Amino acid sequence: MAYGVNRQILFASHPHGEPRPENFRYVESPIPEAAQGQVVLRNKYLSLDPYMRGRMSTAKSYAKGFEIGQPLGGGTVSVVVASKNPAFSQGDLVVAMGGWQDYALSDGNGLMRIDPTIAPITTALGVLGMPGMTAYTGLANIGEPKDGETLVVAAAAGPVGSTVGQIAKIKGCRVVGIAGESKLSYLTDELGFDAALDRRSPDLRTELAEACPMGVDVYFENVGGAVWDAVMPLLNDFARVPVCGLISLYNATEPPAGPDRLPQLMRLTLTKRLRIQGFIVWDFASQYADFQRDVSAWVRAGQIKYRETIVDGLEKAPETFAELLRGDTFGKAIIKIEE
Amino acid sequence: MAYGVNRQILFASHPHGEPRPENFRYVESPIPEAAQGQVVLRNKYLSLDPYMRGRMSTAKSYAKGFEIGQPLGGGTVSVVVASKNPAFSQGDLVVAMGGWQDYALSDGNGLMRIDPTIAPITTALGVLGMPGMTAYTGLANIGEPKDGETLVVAAAAGPVGSTVGQIAKIKGCRVVGIAGESKLSYLTDELGFDAALDRRSPDLRTELAEACPMGVDVYFENVGGAVWDAVMPLLNDFARVPVCGLISLYNATEPPAGPDRLPQLMRLTLTKRLRIQGFIVWDFASQYADFQRDVSAWVRAGQIKYRETIVDGLEKAPETFAELLRGDTFGKAIIKIEE
């Protein structure tokens, strides 16, 4: 399907709480043309990721905020349809920050070629892309899972959590995943997790304690909130907590009620000698080749499986993104813009 | 001065809040005799350290609690007065866990010989002992101060804080210390800190921000509370927070009022990619020789200075310990039991 226009979804206003339709605006613009040194990208697949909620906020964060009136940013699998850059030719398949639109311009910086013979090209947005590298580098540099240890991860059916859990299984860990009820059998039966718990269970604390009889050595933090509350009392001495996301907090509009547990967390950090460390994937950009080598091999060997939810149609991006934040997508959430 | 008895201060009851006289009991016991393999130690100097407050608590921590009815534990500089252990001879000077008493038995495990030619023997309880090693290993393994960075430390005139600050100066950092008002000129004029702030100032946040125009890269956490609150907004991306003590919380009896800032701390950890890590000195016991080599050399070269408050008389230990927790001692707090 080709369009004579560039369909775009613009960032219309900052959401208060969950993003709503009025925060987005659909427009049609002219297809951009390449100046010298540039390429025109036709976006085929758009990645939806929790970090985007942070970029919709006015709060300062590691990624700069989306600009009102501009297309929302996001990772894409794209094909070069016109090139005035000698490094790229028409037909090249790349991962780009193409954004929520049909077409994007690029000067070539940051474009990464995709080898479609390794795995389906959509994996460049998931297990073999940013989410997979988040899992890999967070474990390699901070989590450091060891044979016989226990690792807990939430959003465990998502592209980060499922990769975290499967790498930890390869490293010899007991792995406990937390996810929505409909995804639990996937974690245990298909991914080989040792236990899977319903994130909405009113007895999550008790169930987690039972699922972690030897305590928790690594908690890969990507959700925050009730899961972190349940994990904290179970942490073993010298436990590691890589923090790459806090999806449960992203739509929060009010500071939570007291008592103030910040001093308690510091006390726990001291007495148990915890290592709590935030990171984003690009902090470890120099490890990209290691990641590709190891995770590609594990995917080919069937040791790492993945799942995708591919929703057809750029116009579906806003509502699918809201579903993602609610935990209602399954596996990697991708918008198909064009086959 | 020799006694025919073993004067002991026993742990009488768990303090609620600040330790009070009734939590301690003075007794006189027979001088112990060495069984085969043991030595009798005559304690000369007793170290008072904030961690002891944790051992007076019923809460689980890294060190096991003091036992009611037993002498309180603590590091000592001691002399071997009788030996049935071939590794030690009468007259040997050692650092021991001799406790709050005149005499102690030891099987020799954990005794470390003191070389009195390097520095006064009391330094084995301070800059060349556990507090100095806490400073050294916390910086070497977690804080990792780099040339041009800014380091903040509180309890900055104490044996840990003053060593932390001076090592950071050697590493090329801007160093800001926080301490009681009477100690501030010592920090800047004698130790060479770049700035020193009054811990009781009502404008601590503003003053700290002004003293750290480039933000904070390392915060060596040994007090918690208001200082940590003032540091948090100033932390730079990739800041490191070694946590070795939380003295301001030790006497706390009530959980603090809300809002609950725990989620806020996790968010800060993520967005600024902080590394917050608890440790105790013995986690790095294998680095003892490195510590002795480096810090002894710095002390000899005058690059690290130290200060001691030596209070005469075992019976003064309880009240001096309470003063220590209030921040009213200056430098390393030591009880002289016998010259």
XYZ file of C-alpha atoms in Angstrom:
678
model
C 0.000 0.000 0.000
C 1.500 3.289 -1.051
C 0.212 6.705 -0.145
C 0.790 9.966 -1.876
C 1.018 11.574 1.526
C 2.937 11.124 4.737
C 0.452 10.073 7.394
C 1.678 11.259 10.765
C 0.537 11.047 14.347
C 1.507 14.223 16.151
C 1.920 14.779 19.853
C -0.994 17.108 20.608
C -0.846 17.535 24.399
C 0.788 16.105 27.522
C -1.301 13.294 29.019
C -2.425 13.545 32.618
C -2.443 9.914 33.702
C -3.209 7.397 30.974
C -2.709 8.750 27.441
C -6.026 9.485 25.747
C -7.057 10.111 22.123
C -6.960 13.886 22.537
C -3.231 13.701 23.292
C -2.639 12.655 19.664
C -3.488 14.243 16.317
C -3.569 12.555 12.933
C -2.394 14.654 9.979
C -1.344 14.128 6.384
C 1.796 15.902 5.177
C 3.798 15.866 1.979
C 6.269 13.014 1.593
C 9.673 14.460 2.485
C 12.476 14.665 -0.053
C 16.098 13.877 0.605
C 18.643 16.688 0.615
C 22.281 15.876 -0.090
C 23.495 13.319 2.478
C 19.993 12.245 3.455
C 17.811 9.223 2.847
C 14.031 8.918 2.753
C 12.781 6.044 4.885
C 9.480 4.236 4.402
C 8.519 2.956 7.827
C 7.208 -0.610 7.799
C 6.952 -1.454 11.502
C 6.760 0.890 14.487
C 7.915 -0.217 17.922
C 5.762 0.701 20.927
C 7.717 0.831 24.180
C 6.930 1.899 27.743
C 9.717 4.502 27.767
C 7.617 6.566 25.356
C 5.306 7.458 28.241
C 8.237 9.211 29.893
C 8.840 11.239 26.754
C 5.197 12.351 26.864
C 5.782 13.859 30.289
C 6.988 17.331 31.123
C 9.297 15.873 33.824
C 12.998 15.792 33.099
C 14.216 12.323 32.251
C 16.992 10.577 30.373
C 15.296 11.028 27.010
C 14.133 14.447 25.983
C 10.414 15.000 25.847
C 8.351 14.755 22.677
C 7.607 18.140 21.184
C 4.024 19.271 20.917
C 2.998 19.497 17.267
C 5.705 17.117 16.061
C 5.335 13.435 15.120
C 5.911 11.149 18.075
C 9.302 9.453 18.021
C 9.850 5.716 18.042
C 11.959 2.914 16.686
C 11.031 1.554 13.273
C 11.937 -1.089 10.776
C 12.203 0.941 7.612
C 13.275 0.605 4.017
C 15.313 3.195 2.168
C 13.149 4.451 -0.703
C 15.428 7.272 -1.873
C 19.051 7.953 -1.030
C 21.374 10.901 -1.456
C 23.755 9.304 1.047
C 26.453 7.083 -0.474
C 26.321 4.712 2.521
C 22.742 3.622 1.766
C 20.949 2.366 -1.316
C 17.306 2.126 -2.243
C 15.901 -1.064 -0.775
C 18.199 -1.222 2.249
C 16.400 -2.486 5.364
C 17.314 -0.603 8.514
C 16.309 0.001 12.112
C 15.728 3.726 12.524
C 14.042 6.209 14.803
C 11.436 6.704 12.095
C 8.622 7.782 14.375
C 4.835 7.515 14.209
C 4.523 8.217 10.493
C 4.812 6.682 7.017
C 8.004 8.407 5.972
C 11.015 9.914 7.696
C 14.193 11.669 6.694
C 17.549 10.555 8.046
C 21.129 11.677 7.594
C 22.172 8.074 8.150
C 23.378 8.550 11.721
C 22.155 5.765 13.971
C 20.667 3.660 11.179
C 21.474 -0.022 11.687
C 21.180 -2.499 8.873
C 18.984 -5.552 9.361
C 20.021 -8.973 8.108
C 16.664 -10.580 7.261
C 18.239 -14.042 7.061
C 18.824 -14.235 10.842
C 15.230 -13.883 12.011
C 12.025 -12.104 10.991
C 12.753 -8.396 10.586
C 10.328 -7.417 13.342
C 12.727 -8.984 15.861
C 14.970 -5.979 15.250
C 12.449 -4.068 17.386
C 12.224 -6.771 20.059
C 14.403 -9.647 21.101
C 17.221 -8.650 18.715
C 16.659 -4.934 19.220
C 16.465 -2.418 22.015
C 14.345 -4.521 24.424
C 16.561 -7.574 24.017
C 19.665 -5.482 24.507
C 18.124 -3.909 27.614
C 17.693 -7.378 29.070
C 21.148 -8.533 28.027
C 23.135 -5.513 29.194
C 21.180 -5.054 32.425
C 21.980 -8.621 33.401
C 25.564 -8.612 32.149
C 26.548 -5.368 33.887
C 24.365 -5.140 36.988
C 22.216 -8.213 37.590
C 25.033 -10.736 37.114
C 22.870 -13.844 37.581
C 24.780 -16.869 38.843
C 24.103 -20.567 38.798
C 21.715 -21.508 41.576
C 20.480 -17.999 42.290
C 16.877 -16.823 42.097
C 15.816 -14.092 39.684
C 12.457 -12.330 39.653
C 11.179 -10.266 36.756
C 7.816 -8.624 36.133
C 6.181 -7.707 32.836
C 7.623 -11.137 32.235
C 5.855 -11.864 28.960
C 7.064 -8.594 27.459
C 10.118 -8.371 25.245
C 12.439 -7.263 28.037
C 11.103 -9.491 30.810
C 10.869 -12.643 28.713
C 14.448 -12.204 27.509
C 15.678 -11.486 31.039
C 14.055 -14.646 32.335
C 15.346 -16.850 29.541
C 18.912 -15.536 29.842
C 18.740 -16.198 33.572
C 17.593 -19.759 32.860
C 20.597 -20.192 30.549
C 22.779 -18.961 33.437
C 21.306 -21.603 35.755
C 18.928 -19.488 37.832
C 15.575 -20.278 39.313
C 13.331 -17.809 37.457
C 10.038 -16.426 38.718
C 7.994 -14.275 36.344
C 5.111 -11.964 37.137
C 2.589 -11.123 34.436
C -1.100 -10.898 33.635
C -3.090 -14.056 34.322
C -3.591 -14.980 30.668
C 0.176 -15.079 30.106
C 1.240 -17.302 32.969
C 1.139 -20.632 31.178
C 3.232 -19.136 28.381
C 5.952 -18.313 30.906
C 6.100 -21.761 32.469
C 5.157 -23.999 29.544
C 6.835 -22.238 26.625
C 9.659 -20.220 28.199
C 10.558 -22.678 30.957
C 10.207 -20.307 33.905
C 10.106 -22.114 37.250
C 7.074 -20.198 38.458
C 4.701 -17.563 37.127
C 2.500 -15.343 39.267
C -0.524 -13.230 38.472
C 0.386 -9.572 38.867
C -3.137 -8.752 40.053
C -3.259 -11.432 42.740
C -4.268 -9.991 46.112
C -1.834 -12.493 47.669
C 1.150 -11.567 45.522
C 3.441 -11.151 48.513
C 2.656 -14.578 49.896
C 2.785 -16.241 46.503
C 6.103 -14.627 45.681
C 7.585 -15.702 48.996
C 6.469 -19.271 48.296
C 7.880 -19.149 44.781
C 11.254 -17.926 46.102
C 12.065 -20.281 48.976
C 15.749 -19.290 48.827
C 15.028 -15.552 48.622
C 15.742 -13.275 45.668
C 19.243 -12.586 44.352
C 18.378 -10.571 41.263
C 15.283 -8.470 40.779
C 15.155 -6.977 37.319
C 13.054 -3.888 37.928
C 10.918 -2.729 35.044
C 7.568 -2.090 36.718
C 7.909 -0.731 40.268
C 4.906 -0.424 42.547
C 3.306 -3.500 44.087
C 5.844 -5.931 42.630
C 8.806 -4.068 44.104
C 6.939 -3.911 47.408
C 6.544 -7.692 47.327
C 10.150 -8.328 46.310
C 11.864 -6.068 48.862
C 11.376 -8.262 51.945
C 12.673 -11.288 50.027
C 15.954 -9.804 48.850
C 19.027 -11.728 49.927
C 22.264 -10.180 51.094
C 24.170 -8.806 48.099
C 21.090 -8.863 45.853
C 21.294 -6.816 42.650
C 18.451 -4.672 41.331
C 18.998 -3.339 37.809
C 16.341 -0.661 37.277
C 15.378 -0.102 33.651
C 11.748 0.864 33.937
C 8.904 1.670 36.303
C 5.898 1.211 34.085
C 3.456 1.031 37.002
C 4.392 4.593 37.962
C 4.316 6.197 34.535
C 0.653 7.145 34.601
C 0.700 8.123 38.291
C -0.717 11.570 38.966
C -0.482 11.833 42.751
C 2.397 11.196 45.140
C 1.554 8.084 47.161
C 0.420 8.337 50.775
C 2.758 7.805 53.692
C 4.491 6.608 55.720
C 7.632 7.616 53.887
C 9.439 4.367 53.101
C 12.500 6.008 51.590
C 14.515 5.697 54.833
C 13.439 2.072 55.085
C 14.802 1.372 51.608
C 18.111 2.979 52.489
C 18.272 0.887 55.649
C 17.562 -2.265 53.648
C 20.239 -1.259 51.151
C 22.728 -0.988 53.983
C 21.854 -4.047 56.019
C 21.548 -6.339 52.995
C 24.270 -4.602 50.986
C 21.968 -4.251 48.005
C 23.097 -2.842 44.707
C 20.297 -0.795 43.157
C 21.327 0.713 39.871
C 19.454 2.454 37.095
C 20.463 2.122 33.478
C 19.234 2.644 29.989
C 20.264 0.475 27.137
C 22.382 3.090 25.387
C 24.633 3.386 28.428
C 26.057 0.086 27.184
C 26.046 0.855 23.466
C 29.594 -0.459 23.158
C 28.278 -3.954 23.971
C 25.987 -4.102 20.932
C 28.114 -6.630 19.056
C 28.295 -8.942 22.093
C 24.540 -8.724 22.450
C 23.897 -9.520 18.789
C 26.295 -12.446 18.833
C 24.954 -14.059 22.003
C 21.231 -13.439 21.681
C 21.106 -14.281 17.966
C 22.780 -17.594 18.769
C 20.336 -18.293 21.602
C 17.359 -17.435 19.373
C 18.652 -19.707 16.605
C 19.229 -22.508 19.118
C 15.690 -22.141 20.472
C 16.997 -21.194 23.919
C 15.342 -17.804 23.684
C 11.809 -17.586 22.358
C 9.823 -14.449 21.744
C 6.298 -13.382 21.047
C 4.921 -10.366 19.189
C 1.608 -8.560 19.042
C 1.510 -6.938 15.607
C -1.367 -4.521 15.143
C -2.175 -3.444 11.615
C -2.464 0.259 10.910
C -0.614 3.387 11.993
C -3.867 4.863 13.275
C -4.004 2.101 15.886
C -0.790 3.276 17.557
C -2.344 5.537 20.237
C -4.838 2.992 21.529
C -2.338 0.128 21.300
C 0.129 2.204 23.283
C -2.470 2.728 26.013
C -3.072 -1.042 26.053
C 0.658 -1.634 26.372
C 0.803 0.613 29.445
C -2.094 -1.313 30.970
C -0.271 -4.583 30.341
C -2.893 -5.737 27.844
C -0.548 -6.494 24.955
C 1.268 -9.844 24.804
C 4.953 -9.895 23.965
C 6.494 -7.189 21.839
C 3.932 -4.579 20.712
C 4.438 -3.528 17.103
C 2.377 -1.451 14.710
C 2.469 -2.624 11.117
C 2.519 0.518 8.996
C 3.124 -1.239 5.702
C 3.959 -4.865 4.922
C 46.694 1.047 86.603
C 46.000 -2.634 87.253
C 42.855 -4.051 88.748
C 42.336 -7.342 90.441
C 38.995 -7.579 88.740
C 37.624 -7.407 85.231
C 35.473 -4.300 85.047
C 32.749 -4.839 82.446
C 29.897 -2.850 80.990
C 27.026 -5.181 80.221
C 24.165 -4.662 77.832
C 21.213 -4.346 80.204
C 18.280 -3.560 77.906
C 17.454 -2.508 74.342
C 17.336 1.268 74.007
C 14.206 2.925 72.679
C 15.579 5.938 70.846
C 18.802 7.362 72.254
C 20.715 4.947 74.513
C 20.332 5.896 78.178
C 22.202 4.904 81.356
C 19.680 2.225 82.250
C 20.536 0.337 79.054
C 23.981 -0.411 80.525
C 25.145 -2.111 83.718
C 28.581 -1.907 85.315
C 29.865 -5.094 86.961
C 33.137 -6.488 88.247
C 34.034 -10.054 87.320
C 37.061 -12.259 87.846
C 39.894 -11.791 85.400
C 39.555 -14.632 82.886
C 42.228 -17.311 82.496
C 43.477 -18.708 79.226
C 42.645 -22.286 78.300
C 44.890 -24.109 75.829
C 45.004 -22.170 72.557
C 43.732 -18.957 74.131
C 45.252 -15.636 75.086
C 44.193 -13.158 77.754
C 43.947 -9.621 76.409
C 44.255 -6.473 78.482
C 42.216 -3.858 76.646
C 43.921 -0.464 76.450
C 41.668 1.485 74.086
C 38.043 0.846 73.149
C 36.620 2.038 69.837
C 33.168 3.618 69.822
C 31.420 3.383 66.472
C 27.946 4.206 65.187
C 27.320 0.628 64.016
C 27.085 -0.373 67.681
C 23.688 1.296 67.865
C 22.461 -1.243 65.300
C 23.704 -4.069 67.470
C 21.688 -2.647 70.377
C 18.534 -3.008 68.325
C 16.256 -6.024 68.066
C 15.983 -5.494 64.296
C 17.834 -7.903 62.045
C 20.943 -6.372 60.554
C 24.303 -7.368 59.153
C 25.857 -7.741 62.597
C 24.156 -9.855 65.174
C 22.635 -8.055 68.121
C 24.356 -7.645 71.472
C 23.134 -10.140 74.029
C 21.429 -8.868 77.124
C 23.561 -9.578 80.182
C 26.801 -9.865 78.206
C 29.565 -7.245 77.864
C 29.001 -4.986 74.882
C 31.234 -5.813 71.933
C 33.644 -3.426 70.303
C 37.037 -3.096 68.713
C 39.995 -2.612 71.044
C 43.689 -2.028 71.065
C 44.854 -4.681 73.484
C 48.006 -6.237 74.819
C 48.488 -9.937 75.315
C 49.061 -10.471 79.056
C 48.991 -14.278 79.053
C 49.230 -16.679 76.169
C 48.553 -20.379 75.699
C 48.522 -19.839 71.933
C 51.879 -20.338 70.195
C 51.113 -17.572 67.688
C 51.076 -14.871 70.370
C 53.441 -13.846 73.134
C 53.004 -11.778 76.251
C 53.386 -8.130 75.319
C 52.079 -8.426 71.758
C 49.980 -5.427 70.725
C 46.884 -6.356 68.737
C 43.589 -5.048 67.455
C 40.846 -7.283 68.827
C 37.126 -7.357 69.450
C 37.879 -7.007 73.152
C 34.610 -5.354 74.117
C 33.602 -2.926 76.846
C 35.751 -4.420 79.590
C 39.266 -4.598 81.008
C 40.102 -8.120 79.947
C 38.989 -10.482 77.210
C 39.747 -14.002 76.109
C 40.585 -14.792 72.502
C 41.479 -17.915 70.576
C 43.597 -15.726 68.318
C 41.153 -15.662 65.404
C 40.789 -12.186 63.991
C 43.555 -10.647 66.070
C 45.675 -8.295 63.988
C 49.104 -7.192 65.125
C 49.813 -3.482 65.407
C 53.126 -2.022 64.305
C 53.562 0.923 66.728
C 56.329 2.427 64.577
C 53.911 3.430 61.790
C 51.618 5.701 63.792
C 50.179 6.021 67.300
C 48.505 2.753 68.227
C 45.090 4.374 68.583
C 45.043 4.863 64.804
C 44.452 1.119 64.559
C 40.893 1.940 65.665
C 40.524 4.907 63.314
C 42.240 5.999 60.158
C 44.324 2.814 59.930
C 41.548 0.590 61.236
C 37.967 -0.235 60.483
C 36.749 3.341 59.824
C 39.645 4.091 57.504
C 39.117 0.851 55.649
C 35.393 1.621 55.356
C 36.289 4.887 53.648
C 38.931 3.310 51.438
C 36.967 0.272 50.259
C 33.694 2.154 49.827
C 35.408 4.589 47.497
C 37.541 2.019 45.695
C 34.685 -0.381 44.972
C 31.552 1.747 44.715
C 32.229 5.491 44.885
C 35.062 5.474 42.343
C 35.847 9.205 42.594
C 37.416 10.659 39.463
C 39.443 13.755 38.785
C 37.184 16.782 38.477
C 34.135 15.180 40.060
C 32.316 16.446 43.146
C 32.039 14.322 46.286
C 29.835 15.045 49.282
C 30.235 13.391 52.655
C 28.530 14.021 55.989
C 29.788 13.279 59.481
C 32.789 14.730 57.707
C 34.965 15.283 60.747
C 34.503 11.687 61.863
C 37.023 8.972 61.102
C 35.143 7.643 58.069
C 34.018 10.983 56.628
C 37.346 12.741 57.046
C 39.189 9.873 55.362
C 36.642 9.736 52.544
C 37.051 13.437 51.877
C 40.816 13.373 51.959
C 41.060 10.360 49.645
C 38.709 12.135 47.255
C 40.962 15.207 47.375
C 43.928 12.970 46.498
C 41.868 11.672 43.547
C 41.277 15.237 42.316
C 37.700 15.786 43.420
C 35.945 18.852 44.671
C 35.013 17.822 48.218
C 32.138 19.207 50.267
C 31.837 18.109 53.873
C 28.884 18.421 56.216
C 29.456 18.468 59.966
C 28.613 20.284 63.180
C 29.325 24.014 63.157
C 32.343 23.816 65.466
C 34.117 21.429 63.080
C 33.752 23.340 59.821
C 37.011 25.269 59.920
C 38.854 22.003 60.633
C 37.482 20.572 57.386
C 38.486 23.488 55.205
C 41.599 24.766 56.949
C 43.225 21.540 58.108
C 41.851 18.854 55.776
C 41.650 20.988 52.627
C 37.993 20.404 51.841
C 36.629 22.843 49.269
C 33.559 23.663 51.313
C 32.113 22.742 54.694
C 28.475 23.147 55.670
C 26.729 23.181 59.029
C 24.558 20.099 59.320
C 21.988 22.003 61.369
C 21.621 24.885 58.939
C 17.983 25.534 58.047
C 19.208 26.367 54.542
C 21.231 23.204 54.026
C 19.622 22.463 50.668
C 20.424 25.885 49.265
C 23.906 25.939 50.731
C 24.684 22.493 49.384
C 23.452 23.443 45.924
C 25.709 26.490 45.993
C 28.668 24.415 47.201
C 28.145 21.926 44.365
C 27.770 24.076 41.248
C 28.561 21.089 39.018
C 26.213 18.728 40.874
C 27.214 15.679 42.916
C 28.959 12.648 41.438
C 29.670 10.696 44.616
C 27.690 10.883 47.815
C 29.226 8.762 50.519
C 26.206 7.953 52.659
C 26.834 7.476 56.341
C 24.092 9.574 57.915
C 20.845 9.510 55.917
C 17.987 11.829 56.774
C 18.167 15.533 55.978
C 21.552 15.317 54.280
C 20.422 12.643 51.842
C 17.283 14.698 51.192
C 19.477 17.675 50.310
C 21.840 15.636 48.136
C 19.247 13.779 46.076
C 18.172 16.656 43.809
C 21.819 17.468 43.088
C 22.918 14.027 41.939
C 24.361 13.933 38.447
C 23.735 11.230 35.895
C 25.711 8.106 36.829
C 26.289 9.292 40.400
C 27.424 6.637 42.889
C 26.099 6.365 46.434
C 28.018 3.933 48.638
C 25.875 3.399 51.746
C 27.815 2.407 54.842
C 25.781 3.998 57.595
C 22.597 5.881 58.428
C 23.426 7.348 61.790
C 20.580 9.879 61.708
C 18.089 7.012 61.586
C 19.551 4.808 64.275
C 17.672 6.375 67.171
C 14.450 6.795 65.186
C 11.403 5.367 66.916
C 8.596 6.230 64.519
C 8.226 5.681 60.774
C 8.380 9.123 59.109
C 5.254 10.798 57.771
C 4.275 10.671 54.102
C 4.149 11.168 51.253
C 5.944 7.950 50.429
C 9.093 8.982 48.570
C 10.240 5.450 47.826
C 8.795 5.501 44.280
C 10.437 8.884 43.741
C 13.819 7.451 44.678
C 13.366 4.557 42.274
C 12.418 7.014 39.535
C 15.502 9.091 40.264
C 17.620 5.942 40.205
C 16.286 5.161 36.756
C 16.357 8.563 35.137
C 19.798 9.464 36.486
C 21.147 5.913 36.327
C 22.274 6.084 39.930
C 24.189 3.315 41.605
C 23.098 3.015 45.237
C 24.911 0.236 47.009
C 25.206 -0.803 50.617
C 28.366 -2.320 52.017
C 30.142 -3.078 55.220
C 33.852 -3.026 55.527
C 34.262 -6.778 55.940
C 32.682 -7.373 52.541
C 36.054 -6.221 51.207
C 38.264 -7.976 53.770
C 40.502 -9.244 50.974
C 41.560 -5.637 50.299
C 43.035 -5.116 53.752
C 46.644 -5.140 52.566
C 45.910 -2.599 49.819
C 44.231 -0.373 52.375
C 47.128 -0.577 54.830
C 49.670 0.114 52.110
C 47.899 3.120 50.602
C 46.478 4.816 53.677
C 49.620 4.322 55.786
C 51.604 5.989 53.021
C 49.139 8.885 52.806
C 49.209 9.352 56.579
C 53.011 9.354 56.613
C 53.080 11.832 53.754
C 50.668 14.132 55.578
C 48.070 13.761 52.814
C 45.635 12.216 55.252
C 45.226 13.765 58.675
C 43.091 12.488 61.496
C 41.725 13.614 64.793
C 40.782 11.666 67.914
C 38.652 12.289 70.969
C 40.118 10.084 73.673
C 37.990 9.904 76.808
C 39.618 8.497 79.901
C 37.807 5.737 81.750
C 35.798 2.681 80.791
C 32.865 3.977 82.817
C 32.582 6.904 80.388
C 31.779 4.621 77.436
C 27.959 4.765 77.637
C 27.689 8.544 77.798
C 30.436 9.048 75.220
C 28.627 6.681 72.904
C 25.443 8.741 73.252
C 27.464 11.869 72.439
C 28.881 10.142 69.379
C 25.372 9.393 68.101
C 24.415 13.041 68.626
C 27.474 14.130 66.636
C 29.061 15.757 69.677
C 32.407 13.969 69.528
C 35.146 15.266 67.234
C 37.074 12.816 65.094
C 37.507 9.235 66.170
C 35.856 8.514 69.552
C 37.995 6.300 71.752
C 37.766 5.256 75.392
C 41.097 4.923 77.161
C 40.760 1.933 79.449
C 44.402 1.803 80.466
C 47.426 3.703 79.146
